[in-house]
PDB file of C-alpha atoms in Angstrom:
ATOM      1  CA  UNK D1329      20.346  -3.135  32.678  1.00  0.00           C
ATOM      2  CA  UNK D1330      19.872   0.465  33.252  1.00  0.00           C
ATOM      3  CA  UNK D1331      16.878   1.954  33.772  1.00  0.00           C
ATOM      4  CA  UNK D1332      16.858   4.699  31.028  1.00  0.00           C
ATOM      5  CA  UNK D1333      18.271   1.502  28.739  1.00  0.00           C
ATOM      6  CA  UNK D1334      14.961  -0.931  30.150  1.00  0.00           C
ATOM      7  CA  UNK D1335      12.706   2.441  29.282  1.00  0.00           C
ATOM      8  CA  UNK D1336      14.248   2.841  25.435  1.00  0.00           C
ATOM      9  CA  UNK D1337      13.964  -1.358  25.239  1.00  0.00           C
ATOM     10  CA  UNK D1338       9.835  -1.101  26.302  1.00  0.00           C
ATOM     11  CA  UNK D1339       9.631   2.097  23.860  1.00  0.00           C
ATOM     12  CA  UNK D1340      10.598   0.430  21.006  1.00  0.00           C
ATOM     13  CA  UNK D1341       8.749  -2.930  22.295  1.00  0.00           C
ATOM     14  CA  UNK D1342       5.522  -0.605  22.429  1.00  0.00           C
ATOM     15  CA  UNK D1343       6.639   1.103  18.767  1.00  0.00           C
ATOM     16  CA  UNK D1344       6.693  -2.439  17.398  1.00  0.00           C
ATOM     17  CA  UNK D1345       3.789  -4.708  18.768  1.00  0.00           C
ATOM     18  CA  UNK D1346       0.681  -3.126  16.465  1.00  0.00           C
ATOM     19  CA  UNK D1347       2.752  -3.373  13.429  1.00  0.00           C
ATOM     20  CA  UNK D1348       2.379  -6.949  12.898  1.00  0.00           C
ATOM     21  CA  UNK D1349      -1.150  -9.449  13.784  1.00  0.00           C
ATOM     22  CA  UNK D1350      -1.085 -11.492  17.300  1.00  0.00           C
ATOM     23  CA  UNK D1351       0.442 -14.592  15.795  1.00  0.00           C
ATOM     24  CA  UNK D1352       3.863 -12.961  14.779  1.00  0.00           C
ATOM     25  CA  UNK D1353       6.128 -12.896  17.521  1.00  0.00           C
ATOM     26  CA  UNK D1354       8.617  -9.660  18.506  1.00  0.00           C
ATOM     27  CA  UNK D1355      11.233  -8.798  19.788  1.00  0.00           C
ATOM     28  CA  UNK D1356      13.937  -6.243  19.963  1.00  0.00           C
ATOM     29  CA  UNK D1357      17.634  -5.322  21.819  1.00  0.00           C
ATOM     30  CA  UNK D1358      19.782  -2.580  21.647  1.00  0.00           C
ATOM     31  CA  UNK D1359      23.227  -3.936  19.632  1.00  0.00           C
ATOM     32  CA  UNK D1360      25.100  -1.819  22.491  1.00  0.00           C
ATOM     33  CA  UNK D1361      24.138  -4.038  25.261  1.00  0.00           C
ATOM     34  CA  UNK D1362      25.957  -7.782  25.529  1.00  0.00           C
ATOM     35  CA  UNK D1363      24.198 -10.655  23.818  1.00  0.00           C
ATOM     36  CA  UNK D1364      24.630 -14.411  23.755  1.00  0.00           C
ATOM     37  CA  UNK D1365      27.145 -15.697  20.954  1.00  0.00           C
ATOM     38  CA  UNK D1366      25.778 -16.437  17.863  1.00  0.00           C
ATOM     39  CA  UNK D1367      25.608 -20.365  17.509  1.00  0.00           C
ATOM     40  CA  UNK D1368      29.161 -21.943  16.288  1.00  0.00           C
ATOM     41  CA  UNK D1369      27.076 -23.039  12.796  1.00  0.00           C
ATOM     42  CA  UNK D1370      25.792 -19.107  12.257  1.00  0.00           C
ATOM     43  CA  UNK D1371      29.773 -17.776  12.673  1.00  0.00           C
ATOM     44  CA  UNK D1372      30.362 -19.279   9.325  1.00  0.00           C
ATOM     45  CA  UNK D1373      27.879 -16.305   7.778  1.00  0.00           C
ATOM     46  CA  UNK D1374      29.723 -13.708   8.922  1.00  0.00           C
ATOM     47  CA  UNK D1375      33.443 -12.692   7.738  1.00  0.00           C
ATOM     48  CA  UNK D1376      36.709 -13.224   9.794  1.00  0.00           C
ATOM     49  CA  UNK D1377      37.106  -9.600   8.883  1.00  0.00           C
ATOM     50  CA  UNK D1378      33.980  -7.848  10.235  1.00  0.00           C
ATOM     51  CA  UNK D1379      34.527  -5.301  12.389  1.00  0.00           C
ATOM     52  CA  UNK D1380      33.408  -4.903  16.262  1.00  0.00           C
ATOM     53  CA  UNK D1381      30.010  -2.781  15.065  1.00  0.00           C
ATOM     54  CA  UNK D1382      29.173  -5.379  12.399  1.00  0.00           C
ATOM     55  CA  UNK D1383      29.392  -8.673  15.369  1.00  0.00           C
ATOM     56  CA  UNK D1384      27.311  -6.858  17.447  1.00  0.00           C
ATOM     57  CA  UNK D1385      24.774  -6.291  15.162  1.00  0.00           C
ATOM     58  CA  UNK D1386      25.120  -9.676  13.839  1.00  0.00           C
ATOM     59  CA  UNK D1387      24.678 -11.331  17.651  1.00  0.00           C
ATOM     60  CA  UNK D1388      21.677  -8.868  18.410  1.00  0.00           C
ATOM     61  CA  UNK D1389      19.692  -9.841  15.512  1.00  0.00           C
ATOM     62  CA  UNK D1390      20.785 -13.290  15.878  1.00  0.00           C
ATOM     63  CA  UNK D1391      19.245 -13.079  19.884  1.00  0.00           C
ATOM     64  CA  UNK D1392      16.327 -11.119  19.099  1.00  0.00           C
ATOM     65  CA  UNK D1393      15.154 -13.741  16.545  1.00  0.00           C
ATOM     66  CA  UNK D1394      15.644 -16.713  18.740  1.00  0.00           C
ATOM     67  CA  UNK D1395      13.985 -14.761  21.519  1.00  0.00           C
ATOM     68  CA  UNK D1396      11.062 -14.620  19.274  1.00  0.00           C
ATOM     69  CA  UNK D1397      11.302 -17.947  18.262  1.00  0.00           C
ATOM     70  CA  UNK D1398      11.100 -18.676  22.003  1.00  0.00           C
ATOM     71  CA  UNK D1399       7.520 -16.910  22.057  1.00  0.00           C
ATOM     72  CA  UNK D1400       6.674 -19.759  19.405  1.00  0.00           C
ATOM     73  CA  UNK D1401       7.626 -22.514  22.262  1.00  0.00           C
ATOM     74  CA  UNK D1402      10.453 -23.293  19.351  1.00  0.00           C
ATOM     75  CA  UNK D1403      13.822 -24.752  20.332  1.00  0.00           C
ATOM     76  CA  UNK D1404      17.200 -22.139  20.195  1.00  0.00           C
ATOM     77  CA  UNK D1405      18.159 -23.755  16.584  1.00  0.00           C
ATOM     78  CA  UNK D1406      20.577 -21.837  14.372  1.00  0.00           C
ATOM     79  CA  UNK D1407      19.817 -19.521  11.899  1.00  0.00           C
ATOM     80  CA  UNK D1408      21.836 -19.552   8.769  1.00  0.00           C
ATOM     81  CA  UNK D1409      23.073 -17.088   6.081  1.00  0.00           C
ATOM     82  CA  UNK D1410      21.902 -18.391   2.955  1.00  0.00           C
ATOM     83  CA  UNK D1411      24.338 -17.918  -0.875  1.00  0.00           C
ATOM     84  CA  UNK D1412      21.718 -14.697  -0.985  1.00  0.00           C
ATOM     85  CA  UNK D1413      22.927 -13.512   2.438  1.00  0.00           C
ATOM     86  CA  UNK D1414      19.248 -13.911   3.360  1.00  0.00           C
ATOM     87  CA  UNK D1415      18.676 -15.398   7.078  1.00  0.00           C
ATOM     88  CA  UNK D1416      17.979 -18.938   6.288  1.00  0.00           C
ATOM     89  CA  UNK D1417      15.017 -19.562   8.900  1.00  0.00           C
ATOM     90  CA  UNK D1418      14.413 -23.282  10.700  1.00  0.00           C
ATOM     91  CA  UNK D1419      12.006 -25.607   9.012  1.00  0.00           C
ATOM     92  CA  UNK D1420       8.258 -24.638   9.657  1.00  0.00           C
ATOM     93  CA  UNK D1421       9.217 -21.300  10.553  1.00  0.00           C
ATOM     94  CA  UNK D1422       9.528 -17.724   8.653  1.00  0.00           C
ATOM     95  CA  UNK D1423      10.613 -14.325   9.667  1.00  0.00           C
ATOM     96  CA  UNK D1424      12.675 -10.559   9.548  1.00  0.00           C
ATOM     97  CA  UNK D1425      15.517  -9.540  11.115  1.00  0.00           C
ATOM     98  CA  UNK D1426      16.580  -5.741  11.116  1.00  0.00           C
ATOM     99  CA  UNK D1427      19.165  -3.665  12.657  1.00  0.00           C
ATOM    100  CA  UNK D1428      20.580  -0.020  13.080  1.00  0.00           C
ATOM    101  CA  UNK D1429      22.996   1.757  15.378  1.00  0.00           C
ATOM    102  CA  UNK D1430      20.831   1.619  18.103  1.00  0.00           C
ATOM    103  CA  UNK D1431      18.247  -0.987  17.911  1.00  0.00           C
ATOM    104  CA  UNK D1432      18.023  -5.148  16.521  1.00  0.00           C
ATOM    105  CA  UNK D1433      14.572  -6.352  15.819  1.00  0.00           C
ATOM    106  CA  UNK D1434      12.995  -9.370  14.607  1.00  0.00           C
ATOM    107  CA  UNK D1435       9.460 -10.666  13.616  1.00  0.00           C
ATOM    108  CA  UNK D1436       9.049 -14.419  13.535  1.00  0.00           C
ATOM    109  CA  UNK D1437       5.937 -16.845  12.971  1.00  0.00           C
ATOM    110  CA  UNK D1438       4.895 -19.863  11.034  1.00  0.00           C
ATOM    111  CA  UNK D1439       5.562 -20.718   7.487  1.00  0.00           C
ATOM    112  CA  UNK D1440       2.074 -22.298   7.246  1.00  0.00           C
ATOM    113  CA  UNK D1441       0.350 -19.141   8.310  1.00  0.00           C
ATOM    114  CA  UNK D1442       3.086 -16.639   6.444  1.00  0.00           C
ATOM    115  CA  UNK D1443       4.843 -16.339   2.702  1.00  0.00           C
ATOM    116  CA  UNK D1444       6.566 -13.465   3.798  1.00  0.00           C
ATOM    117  CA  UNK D1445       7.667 -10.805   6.856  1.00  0.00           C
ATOM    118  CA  UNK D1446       9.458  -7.611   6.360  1.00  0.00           C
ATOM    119  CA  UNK D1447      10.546  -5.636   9.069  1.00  0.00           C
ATOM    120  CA  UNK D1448      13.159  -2.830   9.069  1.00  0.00           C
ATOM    121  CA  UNK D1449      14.190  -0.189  11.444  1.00  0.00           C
ATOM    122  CA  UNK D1450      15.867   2.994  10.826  1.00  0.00           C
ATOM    123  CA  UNK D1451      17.318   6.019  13.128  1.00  0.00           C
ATOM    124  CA  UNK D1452      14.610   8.858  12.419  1.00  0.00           C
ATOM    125  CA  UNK D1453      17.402  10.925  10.260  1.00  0.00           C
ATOM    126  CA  UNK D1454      16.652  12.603   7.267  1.00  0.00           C
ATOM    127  CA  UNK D1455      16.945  11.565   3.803  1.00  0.00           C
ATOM    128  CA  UNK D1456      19.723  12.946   2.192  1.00  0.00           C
ATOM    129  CA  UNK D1457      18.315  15.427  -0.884  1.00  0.00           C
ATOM    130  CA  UNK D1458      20.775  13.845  -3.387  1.00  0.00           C
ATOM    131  CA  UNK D1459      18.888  10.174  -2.510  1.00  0.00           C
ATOM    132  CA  UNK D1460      16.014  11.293  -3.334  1.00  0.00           C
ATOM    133  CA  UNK D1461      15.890  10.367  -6.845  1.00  0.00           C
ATOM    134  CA  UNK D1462      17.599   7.117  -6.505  1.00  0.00           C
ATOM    135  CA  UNK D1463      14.875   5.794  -4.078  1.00  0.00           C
ATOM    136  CA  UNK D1464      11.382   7.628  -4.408  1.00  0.00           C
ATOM    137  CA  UNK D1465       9.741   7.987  -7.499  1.00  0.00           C
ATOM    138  CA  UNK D1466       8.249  11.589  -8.897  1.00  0.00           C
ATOM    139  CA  UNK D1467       4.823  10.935  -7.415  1.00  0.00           C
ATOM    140  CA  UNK D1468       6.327   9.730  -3.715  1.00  0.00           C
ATOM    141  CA  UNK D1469       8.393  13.293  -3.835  1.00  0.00           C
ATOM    142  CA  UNK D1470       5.142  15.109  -4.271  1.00  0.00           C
ATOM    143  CA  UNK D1471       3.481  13.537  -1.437  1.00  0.00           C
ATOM    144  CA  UNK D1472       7.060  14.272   0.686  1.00  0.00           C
ATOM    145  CA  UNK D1473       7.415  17.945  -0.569  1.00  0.00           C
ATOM    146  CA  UNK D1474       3.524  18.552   0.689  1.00  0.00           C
ATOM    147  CA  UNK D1475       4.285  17.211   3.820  1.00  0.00           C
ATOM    148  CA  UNK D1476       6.373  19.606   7.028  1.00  0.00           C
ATOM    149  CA  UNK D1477       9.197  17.610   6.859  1.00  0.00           C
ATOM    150  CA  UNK D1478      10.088  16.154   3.700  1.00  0.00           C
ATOM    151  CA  UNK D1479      13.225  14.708   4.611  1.00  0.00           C
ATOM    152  CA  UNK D1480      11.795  12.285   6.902  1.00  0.00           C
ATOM    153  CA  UNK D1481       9.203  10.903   4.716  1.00  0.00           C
ATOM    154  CA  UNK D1482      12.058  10.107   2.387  1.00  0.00           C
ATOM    155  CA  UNK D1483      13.596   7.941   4.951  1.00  0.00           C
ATOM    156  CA  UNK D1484      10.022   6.815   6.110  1.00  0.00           C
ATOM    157  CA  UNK D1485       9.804   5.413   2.229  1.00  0.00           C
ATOM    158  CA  UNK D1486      13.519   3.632   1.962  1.00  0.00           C
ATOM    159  CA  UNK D1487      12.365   1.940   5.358  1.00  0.00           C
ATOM    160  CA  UNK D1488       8.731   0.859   3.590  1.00  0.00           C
ATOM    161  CA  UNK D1489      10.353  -0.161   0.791  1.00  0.00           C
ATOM    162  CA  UNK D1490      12.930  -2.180   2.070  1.00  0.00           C
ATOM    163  CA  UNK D1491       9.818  -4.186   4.657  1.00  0.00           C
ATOM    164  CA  UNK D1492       7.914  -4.926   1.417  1.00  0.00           C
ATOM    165  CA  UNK D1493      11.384  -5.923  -0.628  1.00  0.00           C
ATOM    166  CA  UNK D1494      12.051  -8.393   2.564  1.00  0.00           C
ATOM    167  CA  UNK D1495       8.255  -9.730   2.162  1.00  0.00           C
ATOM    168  CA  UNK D1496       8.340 -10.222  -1.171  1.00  0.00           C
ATOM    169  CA  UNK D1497      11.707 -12.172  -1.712  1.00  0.00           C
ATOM    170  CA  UNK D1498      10.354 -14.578   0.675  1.00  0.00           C
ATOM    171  CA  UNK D1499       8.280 -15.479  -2.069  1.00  0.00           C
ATOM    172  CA  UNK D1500      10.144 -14.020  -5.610  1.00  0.00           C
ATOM    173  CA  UNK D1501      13.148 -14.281  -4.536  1.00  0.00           C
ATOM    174  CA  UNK D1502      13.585 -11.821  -6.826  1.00  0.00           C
ATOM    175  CA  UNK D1503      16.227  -8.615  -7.009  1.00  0.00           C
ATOM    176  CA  UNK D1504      15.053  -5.590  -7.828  1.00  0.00           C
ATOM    177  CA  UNK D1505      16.238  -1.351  -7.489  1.00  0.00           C
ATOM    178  CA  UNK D1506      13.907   1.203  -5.485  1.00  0.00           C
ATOM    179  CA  UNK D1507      11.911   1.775  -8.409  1.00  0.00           C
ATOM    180  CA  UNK D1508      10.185  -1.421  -8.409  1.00  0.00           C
ATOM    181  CA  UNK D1509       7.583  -0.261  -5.834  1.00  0.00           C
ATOM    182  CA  UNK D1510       5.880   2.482  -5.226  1.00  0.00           C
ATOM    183  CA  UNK D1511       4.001   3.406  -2.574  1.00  0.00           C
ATOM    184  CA  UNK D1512       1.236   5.071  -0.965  1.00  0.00           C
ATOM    185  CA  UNK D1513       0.960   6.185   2.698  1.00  0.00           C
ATOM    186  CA  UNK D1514      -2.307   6.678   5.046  1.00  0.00           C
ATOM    187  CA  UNK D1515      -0.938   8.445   7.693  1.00  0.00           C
ATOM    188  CA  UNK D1516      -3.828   9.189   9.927  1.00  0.00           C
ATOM    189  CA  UNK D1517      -3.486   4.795   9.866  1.00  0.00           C
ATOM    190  CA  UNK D1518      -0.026   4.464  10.256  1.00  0.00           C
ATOM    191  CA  UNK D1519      -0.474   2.426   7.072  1.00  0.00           C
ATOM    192  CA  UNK D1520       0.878   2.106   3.945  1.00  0.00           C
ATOM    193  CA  UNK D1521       0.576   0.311   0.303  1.00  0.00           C
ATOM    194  CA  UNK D1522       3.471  -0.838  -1.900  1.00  0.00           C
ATOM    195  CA  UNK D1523       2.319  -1.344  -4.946  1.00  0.00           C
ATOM    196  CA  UNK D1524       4.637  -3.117  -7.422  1.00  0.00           C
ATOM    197  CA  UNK D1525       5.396  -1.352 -10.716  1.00  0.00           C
ATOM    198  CA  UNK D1526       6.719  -4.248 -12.938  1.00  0.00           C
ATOM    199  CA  UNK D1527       6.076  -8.299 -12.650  1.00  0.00           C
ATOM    200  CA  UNK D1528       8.339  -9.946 -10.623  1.00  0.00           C
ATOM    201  CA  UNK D1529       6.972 -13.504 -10.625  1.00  0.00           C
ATOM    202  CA  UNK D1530       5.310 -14.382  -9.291  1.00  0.00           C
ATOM    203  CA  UNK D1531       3.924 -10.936  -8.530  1.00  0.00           C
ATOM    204  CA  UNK D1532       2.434  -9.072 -11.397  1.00  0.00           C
ATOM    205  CA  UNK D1533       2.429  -5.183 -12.336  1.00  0.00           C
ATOM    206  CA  UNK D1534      -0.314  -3.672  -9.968  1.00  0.00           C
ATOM    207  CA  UNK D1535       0.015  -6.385  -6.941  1.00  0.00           C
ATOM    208  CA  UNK D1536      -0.039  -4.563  -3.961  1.00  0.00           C
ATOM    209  CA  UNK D1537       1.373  -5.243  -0.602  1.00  0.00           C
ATOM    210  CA  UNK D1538       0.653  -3.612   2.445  1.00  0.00           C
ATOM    211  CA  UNK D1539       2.247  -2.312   5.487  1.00  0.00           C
ATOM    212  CA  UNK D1540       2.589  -0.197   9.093  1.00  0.00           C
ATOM    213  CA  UNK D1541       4.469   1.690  10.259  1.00  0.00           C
ATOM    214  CA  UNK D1542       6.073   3.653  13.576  1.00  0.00           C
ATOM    215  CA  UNK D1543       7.671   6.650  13.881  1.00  0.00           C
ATOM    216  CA  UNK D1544       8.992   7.607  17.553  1.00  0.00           C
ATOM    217  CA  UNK D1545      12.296   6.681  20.099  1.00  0.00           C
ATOM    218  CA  UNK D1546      14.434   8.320  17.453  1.00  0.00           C
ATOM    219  CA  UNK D1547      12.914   5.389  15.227  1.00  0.00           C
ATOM    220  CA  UNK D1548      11.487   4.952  11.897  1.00  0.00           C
ATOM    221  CA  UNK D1549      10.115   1.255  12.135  1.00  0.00           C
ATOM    222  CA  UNK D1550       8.386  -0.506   8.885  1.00  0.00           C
ATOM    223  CA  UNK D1551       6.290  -3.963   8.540  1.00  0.00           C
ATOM    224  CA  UNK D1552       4.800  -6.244   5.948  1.00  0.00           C
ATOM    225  CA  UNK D1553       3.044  -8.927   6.046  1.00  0.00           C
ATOM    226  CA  UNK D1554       1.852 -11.235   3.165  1.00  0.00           C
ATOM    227  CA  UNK D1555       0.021 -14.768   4.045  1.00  0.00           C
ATOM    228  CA  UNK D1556       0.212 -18.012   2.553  1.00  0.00           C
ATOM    229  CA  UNK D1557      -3.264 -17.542   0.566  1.00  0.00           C
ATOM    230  CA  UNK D1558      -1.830 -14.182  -0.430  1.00  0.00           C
ATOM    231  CA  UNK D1559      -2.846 -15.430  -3.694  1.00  0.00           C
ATOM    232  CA  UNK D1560      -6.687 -16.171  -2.893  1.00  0.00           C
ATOM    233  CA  UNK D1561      -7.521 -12.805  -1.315  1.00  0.00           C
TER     234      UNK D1561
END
């Protein structure tokens, strides 16, 4: 490996560790670089007709989450693509995978400590204008047109909301458009709070769940966690 390519890989190792609690394991790989094969059972979620781009990002993620599984002193065991294309995770275990151009990452823990992880990355591009209606609500515009660059805290809310859509189908399992959020950012925190506008069981209207984020390494980077006595707290 290169050394500007081992520099970007500790960047975005450094980007990612305080976005999740000690007992959720990380890791993350550029799709660029070679990775093992996926496993011969995890070929069978992804199409005889993806292109080159698409199998790289499919073996990156694929390494990066038994990597972290690895951290968990947890056997290299396959990870299926479930009928809702979700990554169907071995038994006892729970977790995110996420991938752009230039960067795979995964989260991964135990299913006795976790309901959910949601994890997504993003290039640190700007949000089109003409998405901004589809995905942020009138109130998350306001707080984007007060801010110096607007544009990227319209991508910095796709990436939020697409972490706490990941946590939450964990549990819901549950489809739902950009409007069934919305969400409120502390910045001075790196934090953030996704608050969900409609019940989607077996969430109710006004459940909140809440977030981190990173911004740097030409990287917008998003996390949510929710614990198994989510319901408790």
């Amino acid at each position: 490996m290169m050394a500007t390519d081992q520099n970007n890989q500790e960047a975005r190792q450094s980007l990612l560790a305080p976005l999740f609690a000690d007992d959720v394991a990380l890791a993350a790989t550029d799709p660029a670089v070679d990775q093992p094969s996926p496993l011969p059972e995890e070929l069978n979620g992804l199409s005889p007709r993806a292109v080159e781009k698409r199998r790289r990002e499919f073996a990156a993620g694929r390494a990066v989450a038994r990597a972290a599984m690895a951290q968990l002193d947890h056997s290299p065991a396959p990870i299926l693509v479930g009928k809702d294309r979700a990554p169907v995770w071995p038994k006892g275990l729970i977790g995110s995978i996420t991938h752009c151009k230039t960067c795979a990452m995964a989260a991964v823990s135990t299913s006795d400590r976790y309901a959910g992880l949601g994890l997504d990355v993003e290039e640190d591009t700007p949000l089109k204008s003409e998405l901004w209606d589809a995905i942020c609500s009138k109130r998350e515009q306001d707080w984007m047109r007060a801010h110096h660059n607007p544009a990227q805290m319209g991508k910095l809310i796709f990436s939020a909301k697409e972490a706490a859509y990941k946590c939450q189908y964990n549990v819901s399992r549950r489809y739902f458009g950009f409007e069934g959020m919305e969400l409120e950012f502390d910045m001075a925190n790196h934090s953030f709070r996704a608050e969900f506008t409609a019940d989607q069981v077996p969430f109710v209207q006004g459940t909140s769940l809440f977030g981190r984020f990173a911004i740097g390494a030409g990287l917008i980077i998003t996390a949510v966690s929710l614990s198994t006595n989510w319901q408790e707290v």
